[in-house]
PDB file of C-alpha atoms in Angstrom:
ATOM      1  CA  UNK A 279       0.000   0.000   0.000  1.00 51.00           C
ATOM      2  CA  UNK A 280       2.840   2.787   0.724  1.00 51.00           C
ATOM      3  CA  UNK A 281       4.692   1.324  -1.966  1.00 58.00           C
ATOM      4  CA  UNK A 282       1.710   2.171  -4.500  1.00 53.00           C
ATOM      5  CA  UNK A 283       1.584   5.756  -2.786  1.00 49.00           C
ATOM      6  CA  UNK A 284       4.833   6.370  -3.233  1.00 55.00           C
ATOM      7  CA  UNK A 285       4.548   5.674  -6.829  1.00 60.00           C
ATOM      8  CA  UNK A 286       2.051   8.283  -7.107  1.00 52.00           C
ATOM      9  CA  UNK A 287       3.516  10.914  -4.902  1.00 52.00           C
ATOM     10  CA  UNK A 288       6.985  10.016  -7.535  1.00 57.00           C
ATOM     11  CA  UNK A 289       4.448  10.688 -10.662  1.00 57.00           C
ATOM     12  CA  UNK A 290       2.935  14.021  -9.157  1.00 51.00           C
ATOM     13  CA  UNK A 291       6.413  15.663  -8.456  1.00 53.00           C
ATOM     14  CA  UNK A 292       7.260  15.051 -12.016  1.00 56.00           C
ATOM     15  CA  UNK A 293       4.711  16.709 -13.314  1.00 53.00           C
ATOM     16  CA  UNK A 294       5.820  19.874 -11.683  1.00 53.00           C
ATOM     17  CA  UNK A 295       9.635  20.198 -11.616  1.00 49.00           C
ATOM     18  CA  UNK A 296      10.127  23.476  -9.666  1.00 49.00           C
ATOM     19  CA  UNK A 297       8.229  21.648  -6.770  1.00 54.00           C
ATOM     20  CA  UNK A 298       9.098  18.162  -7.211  1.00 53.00           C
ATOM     21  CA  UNK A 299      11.438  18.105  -4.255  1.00 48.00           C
ATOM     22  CA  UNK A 300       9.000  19.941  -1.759  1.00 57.00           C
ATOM     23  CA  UNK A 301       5.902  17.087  -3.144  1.00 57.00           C
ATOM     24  CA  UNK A 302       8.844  14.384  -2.575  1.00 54.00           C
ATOM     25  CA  UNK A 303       9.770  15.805   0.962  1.00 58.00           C
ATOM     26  CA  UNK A 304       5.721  16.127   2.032  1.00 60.00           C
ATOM     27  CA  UNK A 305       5.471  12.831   0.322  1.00 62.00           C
ATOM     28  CA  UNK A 306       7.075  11.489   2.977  1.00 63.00           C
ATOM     29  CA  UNK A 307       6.506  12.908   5.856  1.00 70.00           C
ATOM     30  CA  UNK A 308       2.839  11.959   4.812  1.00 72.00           C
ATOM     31  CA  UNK A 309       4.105   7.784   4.540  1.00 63.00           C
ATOM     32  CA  UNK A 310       6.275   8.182   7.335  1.00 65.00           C
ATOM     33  CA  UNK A 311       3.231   9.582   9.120  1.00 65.00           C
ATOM     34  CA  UNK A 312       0.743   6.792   8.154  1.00 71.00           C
ATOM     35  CA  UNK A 313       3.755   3.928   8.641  1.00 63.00           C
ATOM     36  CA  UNK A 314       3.774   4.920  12.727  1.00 67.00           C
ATOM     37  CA  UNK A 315      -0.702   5.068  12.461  1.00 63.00           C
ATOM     38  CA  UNK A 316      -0.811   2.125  11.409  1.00 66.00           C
ATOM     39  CA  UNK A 317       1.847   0.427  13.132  1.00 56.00           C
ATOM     40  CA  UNK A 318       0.617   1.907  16.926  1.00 58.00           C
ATOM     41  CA  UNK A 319      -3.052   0.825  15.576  1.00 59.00           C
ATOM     42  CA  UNK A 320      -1.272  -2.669  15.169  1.00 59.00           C
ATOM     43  CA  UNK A 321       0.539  -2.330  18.575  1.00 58.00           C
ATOM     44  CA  UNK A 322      -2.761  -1.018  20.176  1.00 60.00           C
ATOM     45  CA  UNK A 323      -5.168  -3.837  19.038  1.00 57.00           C
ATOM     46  CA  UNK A 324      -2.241  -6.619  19.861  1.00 57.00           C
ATOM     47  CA  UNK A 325      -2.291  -5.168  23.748  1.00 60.00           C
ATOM     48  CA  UNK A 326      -6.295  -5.086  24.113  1.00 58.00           C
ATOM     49  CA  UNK A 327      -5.789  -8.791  22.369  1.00 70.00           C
ATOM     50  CA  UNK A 328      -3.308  -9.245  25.188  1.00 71.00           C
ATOM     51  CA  UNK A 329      -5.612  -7.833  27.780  1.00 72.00           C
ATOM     52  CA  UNK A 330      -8.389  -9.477  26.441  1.00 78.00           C
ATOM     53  CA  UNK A 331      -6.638 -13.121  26.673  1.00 87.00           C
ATOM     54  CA  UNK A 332      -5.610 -12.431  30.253  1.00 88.00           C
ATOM     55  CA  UNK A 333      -8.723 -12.227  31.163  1.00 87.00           C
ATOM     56  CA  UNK A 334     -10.346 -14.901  29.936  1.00 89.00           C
ATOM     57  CA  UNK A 335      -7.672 -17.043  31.422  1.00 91.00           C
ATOM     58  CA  UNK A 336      -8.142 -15.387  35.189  1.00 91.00           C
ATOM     59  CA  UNK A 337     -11.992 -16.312  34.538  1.00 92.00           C
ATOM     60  CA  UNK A 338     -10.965 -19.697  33.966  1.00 94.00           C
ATOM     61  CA  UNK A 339      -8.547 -19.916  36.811  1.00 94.00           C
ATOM     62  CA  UNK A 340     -11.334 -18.204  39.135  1.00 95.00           C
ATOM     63  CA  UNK A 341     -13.679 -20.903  38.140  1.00 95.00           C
ATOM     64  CA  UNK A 342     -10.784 -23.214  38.563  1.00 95.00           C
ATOM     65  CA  UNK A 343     -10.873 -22.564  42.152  1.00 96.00           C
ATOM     66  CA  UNK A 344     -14.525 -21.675  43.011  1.00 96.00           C
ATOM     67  CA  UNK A 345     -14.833 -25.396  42.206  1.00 96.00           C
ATOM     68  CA  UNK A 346     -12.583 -27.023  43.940  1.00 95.00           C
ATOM     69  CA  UNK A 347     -13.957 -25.132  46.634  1.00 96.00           C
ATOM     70  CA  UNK A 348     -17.293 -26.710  45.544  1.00 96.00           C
ATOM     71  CA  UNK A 349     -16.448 -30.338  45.796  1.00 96.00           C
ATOM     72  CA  UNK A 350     -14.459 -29.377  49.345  1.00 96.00           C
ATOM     73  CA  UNK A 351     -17.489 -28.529  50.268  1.00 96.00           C
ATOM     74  CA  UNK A 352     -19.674 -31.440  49.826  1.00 96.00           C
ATOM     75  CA  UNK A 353     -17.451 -33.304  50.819  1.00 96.00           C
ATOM     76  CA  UNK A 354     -17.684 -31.639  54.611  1.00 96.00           C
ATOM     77  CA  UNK A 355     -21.707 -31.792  54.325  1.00 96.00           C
ATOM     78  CA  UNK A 356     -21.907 -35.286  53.790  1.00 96.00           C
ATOM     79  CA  UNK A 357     -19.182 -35.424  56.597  1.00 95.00           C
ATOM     80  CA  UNK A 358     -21.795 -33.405  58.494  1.00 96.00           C
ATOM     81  CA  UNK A 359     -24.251 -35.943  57.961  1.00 96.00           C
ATOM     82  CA  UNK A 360     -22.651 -38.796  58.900  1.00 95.00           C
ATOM     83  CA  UNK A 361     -21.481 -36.964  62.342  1.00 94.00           C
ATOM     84  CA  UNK A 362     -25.223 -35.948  62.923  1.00 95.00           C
ATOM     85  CA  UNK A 363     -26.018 -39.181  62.405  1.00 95.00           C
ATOM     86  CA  UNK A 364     -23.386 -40.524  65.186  1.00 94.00           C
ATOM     87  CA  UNK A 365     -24.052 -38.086  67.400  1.00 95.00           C
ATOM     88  CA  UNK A 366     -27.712 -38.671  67.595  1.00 95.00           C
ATOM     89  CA  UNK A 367     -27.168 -42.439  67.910  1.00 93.00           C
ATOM     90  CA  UNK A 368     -24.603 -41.541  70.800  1.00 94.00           C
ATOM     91  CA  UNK A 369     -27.221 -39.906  72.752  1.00 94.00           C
ATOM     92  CA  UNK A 370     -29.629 -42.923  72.850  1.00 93.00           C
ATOM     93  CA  UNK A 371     -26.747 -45.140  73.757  1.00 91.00           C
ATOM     94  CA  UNK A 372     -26.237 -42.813  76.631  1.00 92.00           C
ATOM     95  CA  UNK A 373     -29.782 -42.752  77.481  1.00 91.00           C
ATOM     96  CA  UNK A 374     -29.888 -46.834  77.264  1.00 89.00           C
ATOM     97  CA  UNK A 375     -27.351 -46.424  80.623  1.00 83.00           C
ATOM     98  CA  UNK A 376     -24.973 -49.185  79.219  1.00 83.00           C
ATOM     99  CA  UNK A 377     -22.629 -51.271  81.039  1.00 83.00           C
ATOM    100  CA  UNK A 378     -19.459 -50.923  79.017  1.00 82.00           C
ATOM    101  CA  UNK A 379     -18.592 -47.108  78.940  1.00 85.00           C
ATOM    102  CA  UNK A 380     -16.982 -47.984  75.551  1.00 80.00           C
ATOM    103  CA  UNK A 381     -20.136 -48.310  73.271  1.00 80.00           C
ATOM    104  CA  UNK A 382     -20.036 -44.384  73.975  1.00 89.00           C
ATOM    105  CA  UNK A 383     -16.638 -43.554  74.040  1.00 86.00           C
ATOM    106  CA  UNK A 384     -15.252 -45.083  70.904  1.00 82.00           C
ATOM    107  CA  UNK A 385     -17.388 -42.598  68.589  1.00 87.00           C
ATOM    108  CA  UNK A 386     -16.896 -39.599  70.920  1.00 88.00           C
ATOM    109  CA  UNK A 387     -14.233 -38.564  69.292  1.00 84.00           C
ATOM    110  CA  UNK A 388     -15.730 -38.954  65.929  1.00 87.00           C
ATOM    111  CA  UNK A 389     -19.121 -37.269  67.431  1.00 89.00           C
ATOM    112  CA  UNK A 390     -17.041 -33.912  68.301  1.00 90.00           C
ATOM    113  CA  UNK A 391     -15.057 -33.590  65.507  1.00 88.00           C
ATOM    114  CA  UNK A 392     -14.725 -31.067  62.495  1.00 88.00           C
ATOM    115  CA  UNK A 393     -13.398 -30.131  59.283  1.00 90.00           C
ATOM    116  CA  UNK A 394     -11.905 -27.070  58.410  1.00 87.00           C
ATOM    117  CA  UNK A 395     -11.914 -26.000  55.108  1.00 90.00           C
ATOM    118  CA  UNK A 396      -9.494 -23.497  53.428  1.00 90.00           C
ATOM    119  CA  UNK A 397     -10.937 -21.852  50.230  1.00 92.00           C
ATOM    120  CA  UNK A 398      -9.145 -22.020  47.523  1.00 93.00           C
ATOM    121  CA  UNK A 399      -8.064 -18.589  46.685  1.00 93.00           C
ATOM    122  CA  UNK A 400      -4.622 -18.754  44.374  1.00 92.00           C
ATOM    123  CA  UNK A 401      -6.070 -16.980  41.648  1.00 93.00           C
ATOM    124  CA  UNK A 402      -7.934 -14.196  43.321  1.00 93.00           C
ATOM    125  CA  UNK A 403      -5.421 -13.787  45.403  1.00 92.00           C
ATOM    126  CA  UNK A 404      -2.545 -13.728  42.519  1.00 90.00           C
ATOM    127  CA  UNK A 405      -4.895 -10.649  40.482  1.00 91.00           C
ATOM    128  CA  UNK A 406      -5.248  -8.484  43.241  1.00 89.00           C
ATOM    129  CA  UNK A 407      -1.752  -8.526  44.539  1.00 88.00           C
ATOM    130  CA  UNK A 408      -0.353  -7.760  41.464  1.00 87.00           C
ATOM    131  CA  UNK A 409      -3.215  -4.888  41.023  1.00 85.00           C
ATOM    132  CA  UNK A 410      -3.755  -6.410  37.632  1.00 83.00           C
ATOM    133  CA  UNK A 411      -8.059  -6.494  39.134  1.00 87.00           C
ATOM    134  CA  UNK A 412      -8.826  -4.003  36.610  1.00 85.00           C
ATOM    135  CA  UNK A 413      -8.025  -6.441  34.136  1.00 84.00           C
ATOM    136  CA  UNK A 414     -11.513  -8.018  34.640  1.00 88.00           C
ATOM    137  CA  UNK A 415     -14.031  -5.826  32.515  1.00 88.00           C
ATOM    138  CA  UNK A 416     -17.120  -7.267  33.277  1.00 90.00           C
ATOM    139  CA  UNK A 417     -18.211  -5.170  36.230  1.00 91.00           C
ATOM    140  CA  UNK A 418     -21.060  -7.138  37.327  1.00 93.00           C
ATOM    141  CA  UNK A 419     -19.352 -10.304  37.111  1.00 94.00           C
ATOM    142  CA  UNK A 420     -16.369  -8.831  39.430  1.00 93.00           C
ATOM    143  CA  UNK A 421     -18.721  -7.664  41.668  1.00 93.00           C
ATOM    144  CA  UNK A 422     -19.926 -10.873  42.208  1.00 94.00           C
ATOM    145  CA  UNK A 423     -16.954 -12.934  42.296  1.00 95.00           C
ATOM    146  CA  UNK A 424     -15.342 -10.099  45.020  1.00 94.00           C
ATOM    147  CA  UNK A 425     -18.986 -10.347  47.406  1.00 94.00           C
ATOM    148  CA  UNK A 426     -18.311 -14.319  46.944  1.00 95.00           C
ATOM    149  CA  UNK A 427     -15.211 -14.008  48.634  1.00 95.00           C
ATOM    150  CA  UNK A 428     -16.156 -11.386  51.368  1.00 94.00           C
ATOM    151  CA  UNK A 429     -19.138 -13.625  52.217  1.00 94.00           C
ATOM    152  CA  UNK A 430     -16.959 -17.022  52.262  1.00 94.00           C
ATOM    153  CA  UNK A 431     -14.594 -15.276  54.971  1.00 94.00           C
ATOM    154  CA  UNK A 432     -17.864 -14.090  56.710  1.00 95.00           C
ATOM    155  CA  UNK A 433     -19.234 -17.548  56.666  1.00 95.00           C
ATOM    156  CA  UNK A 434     -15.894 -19.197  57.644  1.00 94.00           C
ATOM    157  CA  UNK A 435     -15.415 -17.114  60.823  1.00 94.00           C
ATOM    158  CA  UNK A 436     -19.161 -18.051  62.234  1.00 95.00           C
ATOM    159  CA  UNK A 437     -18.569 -21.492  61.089  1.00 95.00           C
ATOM    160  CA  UNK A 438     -14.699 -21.564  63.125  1.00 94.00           C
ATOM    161  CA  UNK A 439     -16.426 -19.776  66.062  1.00 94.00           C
ATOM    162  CA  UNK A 440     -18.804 -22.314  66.796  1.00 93.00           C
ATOM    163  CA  UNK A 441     -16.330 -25.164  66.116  1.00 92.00           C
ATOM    164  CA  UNK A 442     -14.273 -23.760  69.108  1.00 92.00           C
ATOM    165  CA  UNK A 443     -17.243 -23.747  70.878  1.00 91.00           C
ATOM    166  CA  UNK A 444     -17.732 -27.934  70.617  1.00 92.00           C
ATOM    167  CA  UNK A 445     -13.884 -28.948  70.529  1.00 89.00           C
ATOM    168  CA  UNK A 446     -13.145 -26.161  73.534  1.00 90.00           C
ATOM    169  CA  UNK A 447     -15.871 -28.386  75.221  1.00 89.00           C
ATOM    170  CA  UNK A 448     -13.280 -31.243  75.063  1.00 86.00           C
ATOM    171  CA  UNK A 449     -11.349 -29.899  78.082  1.00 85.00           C
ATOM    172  CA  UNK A 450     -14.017 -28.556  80.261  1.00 87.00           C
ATOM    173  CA  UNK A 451     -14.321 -32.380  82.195  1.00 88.00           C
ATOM    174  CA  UNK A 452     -12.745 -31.593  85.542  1.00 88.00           C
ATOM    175  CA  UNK A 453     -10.936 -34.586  84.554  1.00 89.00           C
ATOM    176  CA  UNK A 454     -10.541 -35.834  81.114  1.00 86.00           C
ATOM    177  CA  UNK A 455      -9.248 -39.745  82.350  1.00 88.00           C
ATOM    178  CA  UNK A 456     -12.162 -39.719  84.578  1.00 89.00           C
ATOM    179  CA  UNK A 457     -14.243 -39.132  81.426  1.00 89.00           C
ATOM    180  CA  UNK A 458     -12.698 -41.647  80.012  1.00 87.00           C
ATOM    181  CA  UNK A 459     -10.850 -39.793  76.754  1.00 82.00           C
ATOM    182  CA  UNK A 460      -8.264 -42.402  76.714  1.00 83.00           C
ATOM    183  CA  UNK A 461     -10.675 -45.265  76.074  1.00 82.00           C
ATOM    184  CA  UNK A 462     -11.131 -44.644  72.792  1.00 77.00           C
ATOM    185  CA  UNK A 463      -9.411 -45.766  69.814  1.00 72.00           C
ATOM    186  CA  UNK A 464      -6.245 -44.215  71.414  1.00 79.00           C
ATOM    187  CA  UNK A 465      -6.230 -47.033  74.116  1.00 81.00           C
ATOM    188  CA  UNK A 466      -3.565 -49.043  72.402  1.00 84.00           C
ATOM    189  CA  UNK A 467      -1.137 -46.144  72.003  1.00 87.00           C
ATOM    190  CA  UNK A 468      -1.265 -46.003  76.150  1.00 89.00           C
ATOM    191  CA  UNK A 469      -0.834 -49.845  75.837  1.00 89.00           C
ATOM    192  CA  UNK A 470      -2.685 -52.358  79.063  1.00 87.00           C
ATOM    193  CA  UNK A 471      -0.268 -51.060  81.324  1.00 90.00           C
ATOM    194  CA  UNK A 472      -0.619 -47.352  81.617  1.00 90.00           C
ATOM    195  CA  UNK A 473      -4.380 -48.445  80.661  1.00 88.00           C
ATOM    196  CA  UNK A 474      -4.429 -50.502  83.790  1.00 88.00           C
ATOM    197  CA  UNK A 475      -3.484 -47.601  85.502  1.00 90.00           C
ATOM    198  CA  UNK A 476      -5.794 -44.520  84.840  1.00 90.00           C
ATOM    199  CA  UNK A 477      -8.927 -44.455  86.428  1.00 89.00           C
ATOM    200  CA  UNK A 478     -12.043 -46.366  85.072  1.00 88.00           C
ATOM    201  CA  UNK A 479     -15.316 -44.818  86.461  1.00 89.00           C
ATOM    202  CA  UNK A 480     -18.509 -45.896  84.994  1.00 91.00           C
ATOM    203  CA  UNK A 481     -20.190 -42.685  84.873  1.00 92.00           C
ATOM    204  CA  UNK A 482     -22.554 -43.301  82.109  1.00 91.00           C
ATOM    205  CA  UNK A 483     -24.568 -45.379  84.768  1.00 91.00           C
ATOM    206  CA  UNK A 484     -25.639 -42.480  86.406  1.00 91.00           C
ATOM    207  CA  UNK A 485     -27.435 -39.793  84.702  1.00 92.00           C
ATOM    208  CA  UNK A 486     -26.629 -37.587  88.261  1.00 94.00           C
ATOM    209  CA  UNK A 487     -23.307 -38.061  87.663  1.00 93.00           C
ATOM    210  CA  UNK A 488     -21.453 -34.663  86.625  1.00 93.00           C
ATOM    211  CA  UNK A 489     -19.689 -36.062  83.442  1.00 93.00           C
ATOM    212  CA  UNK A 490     -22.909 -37.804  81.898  1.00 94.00           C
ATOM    213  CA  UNK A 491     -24.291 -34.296  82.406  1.00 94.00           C
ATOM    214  CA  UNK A 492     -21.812 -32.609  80.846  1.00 94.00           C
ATOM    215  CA  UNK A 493     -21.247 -35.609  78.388  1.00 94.00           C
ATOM    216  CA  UNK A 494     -25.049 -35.543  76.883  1.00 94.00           C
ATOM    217  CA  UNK A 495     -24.914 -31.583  76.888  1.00 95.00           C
ATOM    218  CA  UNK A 496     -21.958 -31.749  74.874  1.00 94.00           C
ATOM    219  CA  UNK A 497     -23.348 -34.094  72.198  1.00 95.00           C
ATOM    220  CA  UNK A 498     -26.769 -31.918  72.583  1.00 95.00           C
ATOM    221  CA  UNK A 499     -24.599 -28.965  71.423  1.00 95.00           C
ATOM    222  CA  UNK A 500     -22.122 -30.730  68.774  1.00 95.00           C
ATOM    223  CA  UNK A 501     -25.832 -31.568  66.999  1.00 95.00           C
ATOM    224  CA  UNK A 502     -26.993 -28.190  66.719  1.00 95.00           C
ATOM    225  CA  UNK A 503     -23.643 -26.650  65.720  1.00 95.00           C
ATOM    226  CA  UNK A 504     -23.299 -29.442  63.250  1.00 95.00           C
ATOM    227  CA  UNK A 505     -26.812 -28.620  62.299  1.00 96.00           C
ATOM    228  CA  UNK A 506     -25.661 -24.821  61.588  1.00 95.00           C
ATOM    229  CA  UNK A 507     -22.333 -25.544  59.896  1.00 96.00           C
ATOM    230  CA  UNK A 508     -24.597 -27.497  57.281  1.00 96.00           C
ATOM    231  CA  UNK A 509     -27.051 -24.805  56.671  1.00 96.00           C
ATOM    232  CA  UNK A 510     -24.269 -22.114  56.491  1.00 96.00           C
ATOM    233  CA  UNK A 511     -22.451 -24.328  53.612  1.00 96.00           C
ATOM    234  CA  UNK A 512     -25.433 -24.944  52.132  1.00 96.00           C
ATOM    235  CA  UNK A 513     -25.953 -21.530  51.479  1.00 95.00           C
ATOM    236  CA  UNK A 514     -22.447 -20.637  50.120  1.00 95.00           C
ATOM    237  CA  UNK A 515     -23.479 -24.010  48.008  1.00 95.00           C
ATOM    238  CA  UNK A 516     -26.788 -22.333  46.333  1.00 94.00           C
ATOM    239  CA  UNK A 517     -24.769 -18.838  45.521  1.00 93.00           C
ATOM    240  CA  UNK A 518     -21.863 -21.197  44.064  1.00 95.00           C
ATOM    241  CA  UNK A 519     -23.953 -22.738  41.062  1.00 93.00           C
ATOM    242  CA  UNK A 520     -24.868 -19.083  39.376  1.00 95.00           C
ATOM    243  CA  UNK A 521     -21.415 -17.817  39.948  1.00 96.00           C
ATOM    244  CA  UNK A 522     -19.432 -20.918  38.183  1.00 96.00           C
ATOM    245  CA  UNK A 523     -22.192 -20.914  35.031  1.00 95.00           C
ATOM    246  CA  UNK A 524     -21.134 -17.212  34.690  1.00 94.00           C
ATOM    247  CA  UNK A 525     -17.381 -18.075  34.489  1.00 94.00           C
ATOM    248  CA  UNK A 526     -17.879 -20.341  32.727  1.00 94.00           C
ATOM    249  CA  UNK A 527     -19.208 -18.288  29.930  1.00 93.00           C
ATOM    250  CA  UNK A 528     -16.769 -15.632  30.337  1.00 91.00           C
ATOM    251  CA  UNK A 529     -13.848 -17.965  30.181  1.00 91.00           C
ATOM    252  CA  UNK A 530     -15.350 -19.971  27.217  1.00 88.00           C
ATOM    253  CA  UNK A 531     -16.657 -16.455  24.940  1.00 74.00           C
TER     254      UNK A 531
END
């Protein structure tokens, strides 16, 4: 194309020989001018291309993540389930007074337990500390994906709070060998000596006694926080779904 222009910028200052050299001179200015247009247009549309690219991929690797946190979290609610589930069975084993103190204590343990669960923030994390956030042009989709986030750490801390509240429960006994702690599946680290040793007080045949008290309100608790952890992950759940089919078109557009 500037060849073909110069060709007819050469013809023009022919035509005219007392001003061929100024026509030659402007000539080129003018192709020199429209060479650097068309080469920052060039440069120009290969950055948004650039930009563009980058964030596709940091939809992708947002939906990456939002996933994984997905499965991590069913995961933990059928974990919930099956805890409920122990823990409700463990209070009617209680309430049956039994004999052996071990029908109860070997799913204690199990009963009071939890999972804590780490989002999985790489990506997120990776955009904002290197301020590239601006990056992501759909401003309703950010939006979104930032309030995700916010409420997750929200969520988290309510859901950590109350799982203090059951496993801080752990070491309120007066004495934990008197409870009976190390007769659960731990009894063959001690080994029969040091078993033979600490005391064994059958407690669970008394429902007077302080530690079945504090044993059954324990449980009673660990059901309802259980109970709460499940509807709290069941909500992050529900606003999960909408957010992933939205990355999902952004990364795949």
């Amino acid at each position: 194309m500037i060849n073909y222009l110069r060709k007819i910028r050469k013809k023009l200052a022919v035509d005219n020989k007392p001003l061929k050299y100024f026509r030659y001179a402007f000539g080129e200015i003018i192709l020199v001018v429209i060479g650097i247009l068309i080469a920052l247009s060039i440069n120009n549309w290969n950055e948004i291309r650039k930009e563009e690219q980058q964030e596709i991929i940091s939809y992708c690797k947002i939906g990456e993540d939002i996933e994984s946190d997905k499965n991590r979290i069913e995961t933990i609610i059928e974990s919930i389930v099956e805890r409920q589930l122990v823990c409700k069975q463990l209070l009617l084993k209680l309430h049956s007074t039994p004999k052996n103190k071990s029908v109860i204590i070997d799913d204690y343990l199990f009963a009071v337990r939890s999972d804590v669960f780490y989002p999985n923030k790489a990506a997120i994390s990776a955009i904002t500390s290197s301020g590239k956030l601006s990056l992501l042009h759909n401003e309703e989709l950010k939006k979104i994906i930032l309030e995700y986030y916010t409420e997750m750490e929200n969520s988290l801390r309510i859901i950590y709070t109350n799982q203090s509240e059951v496993t801080n429960r752990i070491f309120q006994y007066d004495n934990i060998l008197e409870m009976g702690a190390h007769q659960t599946f731990y009894r063959e680290e001690y080994g029969k000596e040091l078993m033979d040793l600490f005391p064994n007080i059958n407690w669970q045949r008394d429902k007077n006694n302080p530690y079945f008290k504090k044993f059954e309100e324990h449980i009673a608790i660990a059901v309802v926080i259980n109970a709460r952890e499940k509807q709290i992950l069941e909500i992050i759940l529900s606003k999960i779904e909408p957010l992933l089919l939205s990355l999902n078109v952004a990364c795949n557009r």
